Structure formats: C-alpha cells, structure tokens
CSV table of C-alpha atoms in Angstrom, one decimal:
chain,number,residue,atom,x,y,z
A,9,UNK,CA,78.0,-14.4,27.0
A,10,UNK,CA,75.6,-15.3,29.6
A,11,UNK,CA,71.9,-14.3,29.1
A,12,UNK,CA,69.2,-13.4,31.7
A,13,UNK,CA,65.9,-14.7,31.7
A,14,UNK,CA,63.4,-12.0,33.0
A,15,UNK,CA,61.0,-12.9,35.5
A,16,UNK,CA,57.2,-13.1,34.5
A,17,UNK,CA,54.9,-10.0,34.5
A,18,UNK,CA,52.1,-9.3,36.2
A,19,UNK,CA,50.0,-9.1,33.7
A,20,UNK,CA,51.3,-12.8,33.0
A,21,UNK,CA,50.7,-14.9,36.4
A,22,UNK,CA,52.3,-17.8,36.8
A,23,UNK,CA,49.8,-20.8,37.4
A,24,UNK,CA,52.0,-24.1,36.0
A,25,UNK,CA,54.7,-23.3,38.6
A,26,UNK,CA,57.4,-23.0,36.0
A,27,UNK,CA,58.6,-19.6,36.0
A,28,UNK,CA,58.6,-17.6,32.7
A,29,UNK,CA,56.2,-20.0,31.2
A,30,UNK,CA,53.0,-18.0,29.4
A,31,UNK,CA,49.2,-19.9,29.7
A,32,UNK,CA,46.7,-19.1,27.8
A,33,UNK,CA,43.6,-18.2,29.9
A,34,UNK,CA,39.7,-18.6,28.6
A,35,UNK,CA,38.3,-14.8,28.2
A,36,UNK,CA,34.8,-14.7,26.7
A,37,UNK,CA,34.9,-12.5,24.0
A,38,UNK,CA,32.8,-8.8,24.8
A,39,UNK,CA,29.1,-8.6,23.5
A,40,UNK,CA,28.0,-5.2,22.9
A,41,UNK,CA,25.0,-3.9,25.3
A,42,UNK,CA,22.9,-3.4,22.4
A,43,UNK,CA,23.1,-6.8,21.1
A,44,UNK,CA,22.1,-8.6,24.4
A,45,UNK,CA,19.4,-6.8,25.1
A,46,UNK,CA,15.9,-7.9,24.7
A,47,UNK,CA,14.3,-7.5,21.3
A,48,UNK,CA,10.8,-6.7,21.6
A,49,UNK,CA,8.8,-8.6,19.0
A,50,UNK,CA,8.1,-6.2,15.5
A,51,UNK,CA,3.9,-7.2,15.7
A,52,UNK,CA,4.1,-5.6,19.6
A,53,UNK,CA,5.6,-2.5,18.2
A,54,UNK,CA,3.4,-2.3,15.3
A,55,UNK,CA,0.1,-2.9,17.5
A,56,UNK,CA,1.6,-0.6,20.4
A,57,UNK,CA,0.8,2.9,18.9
A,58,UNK,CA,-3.3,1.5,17.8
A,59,UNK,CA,-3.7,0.0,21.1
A,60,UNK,CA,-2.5,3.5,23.0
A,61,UNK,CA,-4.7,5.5,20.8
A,62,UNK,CA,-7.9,3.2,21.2
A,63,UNK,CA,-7.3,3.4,25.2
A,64,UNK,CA,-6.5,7.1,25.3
A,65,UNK,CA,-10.5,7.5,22.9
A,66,UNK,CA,-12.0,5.4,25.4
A,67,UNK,CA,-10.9,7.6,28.5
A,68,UNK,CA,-11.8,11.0,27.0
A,69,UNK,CA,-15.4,9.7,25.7
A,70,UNK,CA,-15.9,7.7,29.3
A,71,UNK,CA,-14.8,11.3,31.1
A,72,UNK,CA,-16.9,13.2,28.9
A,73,UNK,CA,-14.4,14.7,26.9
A,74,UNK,CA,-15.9,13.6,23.8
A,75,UNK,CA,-19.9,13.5,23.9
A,76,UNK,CA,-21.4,10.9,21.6
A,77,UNK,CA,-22.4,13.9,19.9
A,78,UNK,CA,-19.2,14.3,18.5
A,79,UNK,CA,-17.8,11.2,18.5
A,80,UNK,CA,-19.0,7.9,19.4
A,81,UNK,CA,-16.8,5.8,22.0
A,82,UNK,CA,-14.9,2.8,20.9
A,83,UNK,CA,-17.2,0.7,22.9
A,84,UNK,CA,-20.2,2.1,21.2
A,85,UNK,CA,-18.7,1.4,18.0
A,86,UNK,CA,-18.0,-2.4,18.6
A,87,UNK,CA,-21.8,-2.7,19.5
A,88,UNK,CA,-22.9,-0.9,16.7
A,89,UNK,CA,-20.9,-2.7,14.6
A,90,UNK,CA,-22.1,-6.1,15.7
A,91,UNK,CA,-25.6,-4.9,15.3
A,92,UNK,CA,-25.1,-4.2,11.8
A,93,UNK,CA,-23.4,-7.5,11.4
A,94,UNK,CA,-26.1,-9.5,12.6
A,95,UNK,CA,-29.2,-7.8,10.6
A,96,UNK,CA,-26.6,-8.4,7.8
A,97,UNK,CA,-27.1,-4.7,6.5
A,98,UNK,CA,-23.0,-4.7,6.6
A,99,UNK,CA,-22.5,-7.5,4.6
A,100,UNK,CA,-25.0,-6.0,1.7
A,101,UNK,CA,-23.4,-2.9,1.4
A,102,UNK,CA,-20.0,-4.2,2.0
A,103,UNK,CA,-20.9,-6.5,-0.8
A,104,UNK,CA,-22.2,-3.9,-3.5
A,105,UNK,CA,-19.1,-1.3,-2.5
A,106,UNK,CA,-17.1,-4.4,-3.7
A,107,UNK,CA,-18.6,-4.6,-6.8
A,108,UNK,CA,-18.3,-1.4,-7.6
A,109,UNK,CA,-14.5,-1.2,-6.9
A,110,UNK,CA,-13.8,-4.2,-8.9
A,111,UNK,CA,-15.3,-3.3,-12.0
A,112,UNK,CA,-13.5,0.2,-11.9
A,113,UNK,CA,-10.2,-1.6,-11.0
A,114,UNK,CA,-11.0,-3.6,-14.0
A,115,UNK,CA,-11.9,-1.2,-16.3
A,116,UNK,CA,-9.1,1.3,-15.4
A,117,UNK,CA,-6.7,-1.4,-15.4
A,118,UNK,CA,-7.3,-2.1,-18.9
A,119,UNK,CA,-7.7,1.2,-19.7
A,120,UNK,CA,-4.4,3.0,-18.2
A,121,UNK,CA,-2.3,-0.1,-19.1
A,122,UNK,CA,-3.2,0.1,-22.7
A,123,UNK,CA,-2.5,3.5,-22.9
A,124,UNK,CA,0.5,3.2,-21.5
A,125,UNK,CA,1.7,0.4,-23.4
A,126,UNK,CA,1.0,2.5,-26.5
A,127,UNK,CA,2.6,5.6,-25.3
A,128,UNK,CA,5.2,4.1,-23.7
A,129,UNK,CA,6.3,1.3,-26.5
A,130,UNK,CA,5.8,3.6,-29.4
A,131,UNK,CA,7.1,7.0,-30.4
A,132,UNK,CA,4.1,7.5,-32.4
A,133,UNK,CA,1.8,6.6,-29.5
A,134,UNK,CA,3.5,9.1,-27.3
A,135,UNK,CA,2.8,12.0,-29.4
A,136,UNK,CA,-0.8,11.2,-29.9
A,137,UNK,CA,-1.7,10.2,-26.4
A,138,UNK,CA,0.6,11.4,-23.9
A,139,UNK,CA,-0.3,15.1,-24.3
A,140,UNK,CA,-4.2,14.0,-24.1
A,141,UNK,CA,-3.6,12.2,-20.6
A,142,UNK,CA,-1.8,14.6,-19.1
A,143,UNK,CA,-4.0,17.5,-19.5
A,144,UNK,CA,-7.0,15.2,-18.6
A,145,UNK,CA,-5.2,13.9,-15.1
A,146,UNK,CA,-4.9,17.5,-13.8
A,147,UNK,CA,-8.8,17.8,-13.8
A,148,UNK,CA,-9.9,16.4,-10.2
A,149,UNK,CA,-12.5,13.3,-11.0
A,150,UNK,CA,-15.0,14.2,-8.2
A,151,UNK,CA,-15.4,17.4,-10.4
A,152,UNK,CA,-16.9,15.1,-13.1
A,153,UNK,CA,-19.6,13.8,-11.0
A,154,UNK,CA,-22.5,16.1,-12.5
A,155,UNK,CA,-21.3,15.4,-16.0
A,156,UNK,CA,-21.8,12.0,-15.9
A,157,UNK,CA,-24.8,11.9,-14.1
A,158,UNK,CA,-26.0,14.2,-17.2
A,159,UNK,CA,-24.0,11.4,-19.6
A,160,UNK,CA,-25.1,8.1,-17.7
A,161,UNK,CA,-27.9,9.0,-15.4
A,162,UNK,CA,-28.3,8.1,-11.6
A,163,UNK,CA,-27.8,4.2,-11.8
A,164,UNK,CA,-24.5,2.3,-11.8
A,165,UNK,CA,-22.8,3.6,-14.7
A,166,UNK,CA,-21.7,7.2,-13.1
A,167,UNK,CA,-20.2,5.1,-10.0
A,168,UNK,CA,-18.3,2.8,-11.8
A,169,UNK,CA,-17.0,5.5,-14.5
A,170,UNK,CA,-15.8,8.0,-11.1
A,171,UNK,CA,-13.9,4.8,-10.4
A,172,UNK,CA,-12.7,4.3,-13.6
A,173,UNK,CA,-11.2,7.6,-14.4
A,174,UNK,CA,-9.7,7.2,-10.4
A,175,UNK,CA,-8.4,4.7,-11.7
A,176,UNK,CA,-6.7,5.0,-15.0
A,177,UNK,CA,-4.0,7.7,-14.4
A,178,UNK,CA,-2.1,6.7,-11.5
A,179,UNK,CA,-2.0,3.2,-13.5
A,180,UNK,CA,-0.7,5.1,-16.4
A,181,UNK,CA,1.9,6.9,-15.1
A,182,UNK,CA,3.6,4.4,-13.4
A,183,UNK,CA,3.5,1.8,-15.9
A,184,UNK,CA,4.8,4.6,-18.7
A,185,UNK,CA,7.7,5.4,-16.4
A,186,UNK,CA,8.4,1.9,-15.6
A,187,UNK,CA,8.3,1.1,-19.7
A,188,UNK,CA,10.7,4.2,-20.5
A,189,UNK,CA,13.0,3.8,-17.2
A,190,UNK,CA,14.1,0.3,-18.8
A,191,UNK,CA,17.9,0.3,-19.0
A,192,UNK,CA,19.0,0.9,-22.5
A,193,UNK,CA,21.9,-1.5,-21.6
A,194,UNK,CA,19.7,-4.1,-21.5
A,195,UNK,CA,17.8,-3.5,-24.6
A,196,UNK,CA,20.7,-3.4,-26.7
A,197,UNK,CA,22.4,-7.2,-24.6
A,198,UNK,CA,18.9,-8.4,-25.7
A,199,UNK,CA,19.4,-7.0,-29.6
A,200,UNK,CA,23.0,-8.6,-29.6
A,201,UNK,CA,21.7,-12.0,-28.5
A,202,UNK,CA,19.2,-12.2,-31.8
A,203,UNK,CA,15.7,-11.0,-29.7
A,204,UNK,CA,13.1,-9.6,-32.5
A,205,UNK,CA,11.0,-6.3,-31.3
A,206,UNK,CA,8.5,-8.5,-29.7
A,207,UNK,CA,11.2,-10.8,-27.7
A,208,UNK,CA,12.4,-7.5,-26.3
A,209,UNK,CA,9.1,-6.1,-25.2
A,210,UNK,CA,8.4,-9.5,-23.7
A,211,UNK,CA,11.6,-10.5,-22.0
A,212,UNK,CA,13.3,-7.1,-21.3
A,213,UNK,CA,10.7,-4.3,-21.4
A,214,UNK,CA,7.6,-5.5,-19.7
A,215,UNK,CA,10.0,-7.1,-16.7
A,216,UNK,CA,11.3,-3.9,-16.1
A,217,UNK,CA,8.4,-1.6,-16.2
A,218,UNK,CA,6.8,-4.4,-13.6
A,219,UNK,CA,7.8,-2.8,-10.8
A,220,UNK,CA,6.4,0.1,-11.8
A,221,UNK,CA,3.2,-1.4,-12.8
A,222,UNK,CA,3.0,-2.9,-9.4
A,223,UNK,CA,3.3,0.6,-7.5
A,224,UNK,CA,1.0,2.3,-9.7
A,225,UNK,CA,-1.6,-0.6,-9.0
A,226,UNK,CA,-1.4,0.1,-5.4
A,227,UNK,CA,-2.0,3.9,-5.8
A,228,UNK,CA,-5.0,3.2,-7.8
A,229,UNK,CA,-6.1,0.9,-5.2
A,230,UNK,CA,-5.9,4.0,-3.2
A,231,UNK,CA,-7.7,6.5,-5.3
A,232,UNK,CA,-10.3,3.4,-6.6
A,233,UNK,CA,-11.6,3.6,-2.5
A,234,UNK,CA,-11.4,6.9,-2.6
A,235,UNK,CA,-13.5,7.6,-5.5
A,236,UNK,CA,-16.0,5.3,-4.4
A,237,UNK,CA,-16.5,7.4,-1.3
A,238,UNK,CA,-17.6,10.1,-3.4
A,239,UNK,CA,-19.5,7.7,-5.9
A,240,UNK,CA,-21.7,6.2,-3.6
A,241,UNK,CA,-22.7,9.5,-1.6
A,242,UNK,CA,-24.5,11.0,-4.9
A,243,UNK,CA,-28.2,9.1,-5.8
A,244,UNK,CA,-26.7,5.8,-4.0
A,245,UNK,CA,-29.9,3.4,-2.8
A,246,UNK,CA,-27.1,0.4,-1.7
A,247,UNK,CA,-23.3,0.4,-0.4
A,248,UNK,CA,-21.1,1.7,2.2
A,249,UNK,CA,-21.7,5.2,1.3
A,250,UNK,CA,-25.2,4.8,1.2
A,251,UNK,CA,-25.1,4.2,5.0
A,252,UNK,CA,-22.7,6.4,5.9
A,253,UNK,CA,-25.5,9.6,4.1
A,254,UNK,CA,-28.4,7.6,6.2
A,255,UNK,CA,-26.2,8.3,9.2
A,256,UNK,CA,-25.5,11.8,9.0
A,257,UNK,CA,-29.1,12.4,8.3
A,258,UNK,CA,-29.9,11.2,11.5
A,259,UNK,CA,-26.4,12.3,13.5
A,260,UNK,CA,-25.0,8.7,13.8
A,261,UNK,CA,-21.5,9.4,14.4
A,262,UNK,CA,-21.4,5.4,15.6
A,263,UNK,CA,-22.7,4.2,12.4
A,264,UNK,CA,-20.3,6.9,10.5
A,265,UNK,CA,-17.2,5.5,12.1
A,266,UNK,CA,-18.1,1.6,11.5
A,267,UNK,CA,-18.0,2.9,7.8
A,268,UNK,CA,-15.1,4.4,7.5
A,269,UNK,CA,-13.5,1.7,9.4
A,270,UNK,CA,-14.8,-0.7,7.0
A,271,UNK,CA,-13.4,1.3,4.1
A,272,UNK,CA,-9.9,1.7,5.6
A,273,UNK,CA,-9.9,-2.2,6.0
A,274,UNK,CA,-10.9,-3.1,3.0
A,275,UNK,CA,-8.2,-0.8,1.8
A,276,UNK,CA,-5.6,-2.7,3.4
A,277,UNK,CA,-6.6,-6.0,2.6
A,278,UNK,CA,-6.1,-4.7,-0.6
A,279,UNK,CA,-2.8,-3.2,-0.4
A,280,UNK,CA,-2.0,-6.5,1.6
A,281,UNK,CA,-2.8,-8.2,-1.5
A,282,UNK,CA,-0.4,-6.5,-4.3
A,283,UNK,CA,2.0,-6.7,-1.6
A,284,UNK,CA,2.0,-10.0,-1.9
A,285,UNK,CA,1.5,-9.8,-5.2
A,286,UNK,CA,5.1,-8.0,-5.6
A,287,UNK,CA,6.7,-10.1,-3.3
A,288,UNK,CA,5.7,-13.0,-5.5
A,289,UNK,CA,6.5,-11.7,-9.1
A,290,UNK,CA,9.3,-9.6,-8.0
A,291,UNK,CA,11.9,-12.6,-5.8
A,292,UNK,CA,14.6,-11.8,-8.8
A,293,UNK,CA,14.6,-8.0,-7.2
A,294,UNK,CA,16.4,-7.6,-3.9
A,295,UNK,CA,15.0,-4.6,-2.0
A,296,UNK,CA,17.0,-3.4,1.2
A,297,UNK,CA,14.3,-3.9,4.0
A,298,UNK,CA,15.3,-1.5,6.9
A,299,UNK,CA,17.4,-2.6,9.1
C-alpha cells in the first residue's frame, strides 16, 4: 500500500527547501491597546482638576465676572497671604487654633475611648452608658455654645469644651462598633489556647476594634476643625477665626479665603497623618486599593 505525501499549505511556506517540512516562525505575541498606551502619572491626575479650577477663578475675576466684592482673585489671595505671613499675624493665630484643636482632640480622645471601652467591653457598661450617649449625640454641639459660655464664661474653656463634645462621639461610635464587630470566632480560638479576660481584650479585642478606632479618629479630626470654626467666632481675641470675624467686619473676602484655606490645610495634614498612622499599625490588614 503505497501512501501519498500531501504537498505543504499555504498557510505553511516552505523556506528550508525540503518540501513538507514545517518551520517554526518568530510571531511577537499581541499586546492589548490599552496596555501600551501611555500612563499618565496618578500626582498629574490628582493636581489636574485644582489646577483647571484655579485657572478658570482667575479668568472670571480678571474679566470681571467676579468683582473683589464678591470674591477675591487667586492672585489677590497669594498677596494677601504673604502679607500676613510676613507681619507674622498668620503664624499667631495659626498657632493658637492649634492649641485649641489639640487639647480637644486630647480630651475627647480620652473621653469617647473610655466610654467606649466601658460600653463596649462590658454588658453592664452598655446599659448604663450607651443609652446616655446616644441621646446626647443627636443634640448638635454648636447649639451648646450659650450654655457653656453661661457654665465657663468667655475665655478658653467654652472653645476647648465645643471641641471636646465635637469630638467625643464620632470617637465613640466607631471604636464601640469596632469592639462589638470583633469576630466571635476569634474570641473563642483565643479561649481554647488558655488567654485569661484580659489576654483577650489585649491580643484579640483591641486589634480588632483598631480599625475602627482609626476611622473614627479621622472623623473627629473632621468635626474637631469644624467645631473650632464655630469656637473661635464667639468672644475670640486670637486664632484663625478671630481673623476671619475681623474680615467680614470690614468686607475682606481676601483675608476670608486665606482662612479658610488655612483651615482646609491644616485639615489635611491631619488626615494625612492618621493615614499614615493606619498604614503603619494596620500592614497585617490587606485593603484592596482600586485598581
């Protein structure tokens, strides 16, 4: 029986010159379109939107859009800004404002925590505190403000308490969830491997609730700049606020917006911070990133 050998394709060419023989040619493998094209850097992205909005303020205050009236131009602002730099007026207030936040973050720190720790930790502690905080919480602080200039006067005491109180609930709520959202799983791996009350609350409990803890510190961060907004606008001689009331005496929308731009950075240098913070104490947590 005689068999026929069948010429080569033409999807197979022939390049050694024996016939029938199969080469294998070099094909560069296919890159998607998407992953060869450029990647513009994540800072340009992030800067883009600032940078478009500062430009597009410049143009309506240079064409008259927006008098100075109204709103000062960016320009303006810088100058202004320097000024108040170089008389060192800034620097004062920015340092008293500071001050002020600190020893409310302090205070409501210690304040929400413990509370929480007690609510959270113990049964007992839940029925004789949670109810308390939670009615308290849903009365806005800034309504407080004449009651504890009756309670404290005008001096630094009313200002740090508005802080304090901004403080103390977002702090406990957070930290109380984190406490009670530990998985029971784990408290009862810890009570087989020989861990007393205090072992579990040490090694178990308080690592689980710090994530918790950590997100609630950065809302009171939040609120603690807010309240201090409202603080230092009532009977203030010294601060942030205090310039910002000078201002709108005398319809300085320049000066006005230097504030606030102070207070929104000072807010993110402080969220920059527990950020930090997190990514320090929490490497044992992956987190999906975005993609």
């Amino acid at each position: 029986m005689s068999i026929s050998h069948a010429p080569p394709s033409a999807s197979e060419p022939d390049i050694s010159g024996i016939p029938g023989k199969k080469v294998a040619l070099d094909l560069e493998p296919l890159v998607p379109t998407s992953s060869r094209r450029t990647r513009v850097p994540r800072w340009l992205r992030r800067t883009t939107g600032p940078v478009v909005l500062l430009l597009l303020w410049q143009v309506l205050s240079a064409t008259g859009v927006l008098t100075s009236d109204v709103l000062a131009s960016p320009g303006r602002i810088a100058q202004v800004g320097g000024d108040l730099i170089a008389d060192g007026s800034l620097a004062s207030a920015m340092g008293t404002s500071l001050q002020r936040v600190a020893a409310g973050l302090l205070f409501g720190t210690l304040v929400g925590t413990g509370l929480a720790l007690v609510s959270g930790l113990f049964r007992i502690g839940e029925d004789l505190v949670d109810a308390p905080v939670q009615m308290l919480r849903t009365v806005p602080f800034v309504g407080l403000i004449p009651l504890f200039i009756i309670w404290f006067g005008i001096g630094e005491t009313p200002k740090i308490a508005i802080i304090t109180l901004g403080v103390t609930f977002p702090l406990y709520l957070n930290v109380y969830a984190g406490i009670r959202g530990v998985d029971s799983q784990l408290i009862e791996a810890g009570e087989s491997l020989g861990l007393s009350r205090w072992g579990l609350v040490r090694h178990v409990v308080l690592p689980g609730a710090l994530p918790g803890a950590l997100t609630g510190l950065r809302y009171s961060l939040g609120i603690a700049w807010l309240a201090l907004v409202f603080a230092e606008q009532v009977n203030a001689d010294s601060g942030i606020g205090f310039l910002m009331v000078q201002a709108r005496d005398f319809l300085r929308t320049d000066v006005i917006v230097v504030c606030l731009i102070v207070y929104a950075f000072l807010g993110l240098l402080a969220d920059f911070v527990v950020r930090s913070l997190e990514r320090l104490l929490l490497q044992w947590r992956p987190t999906f990133t975005g993609r």
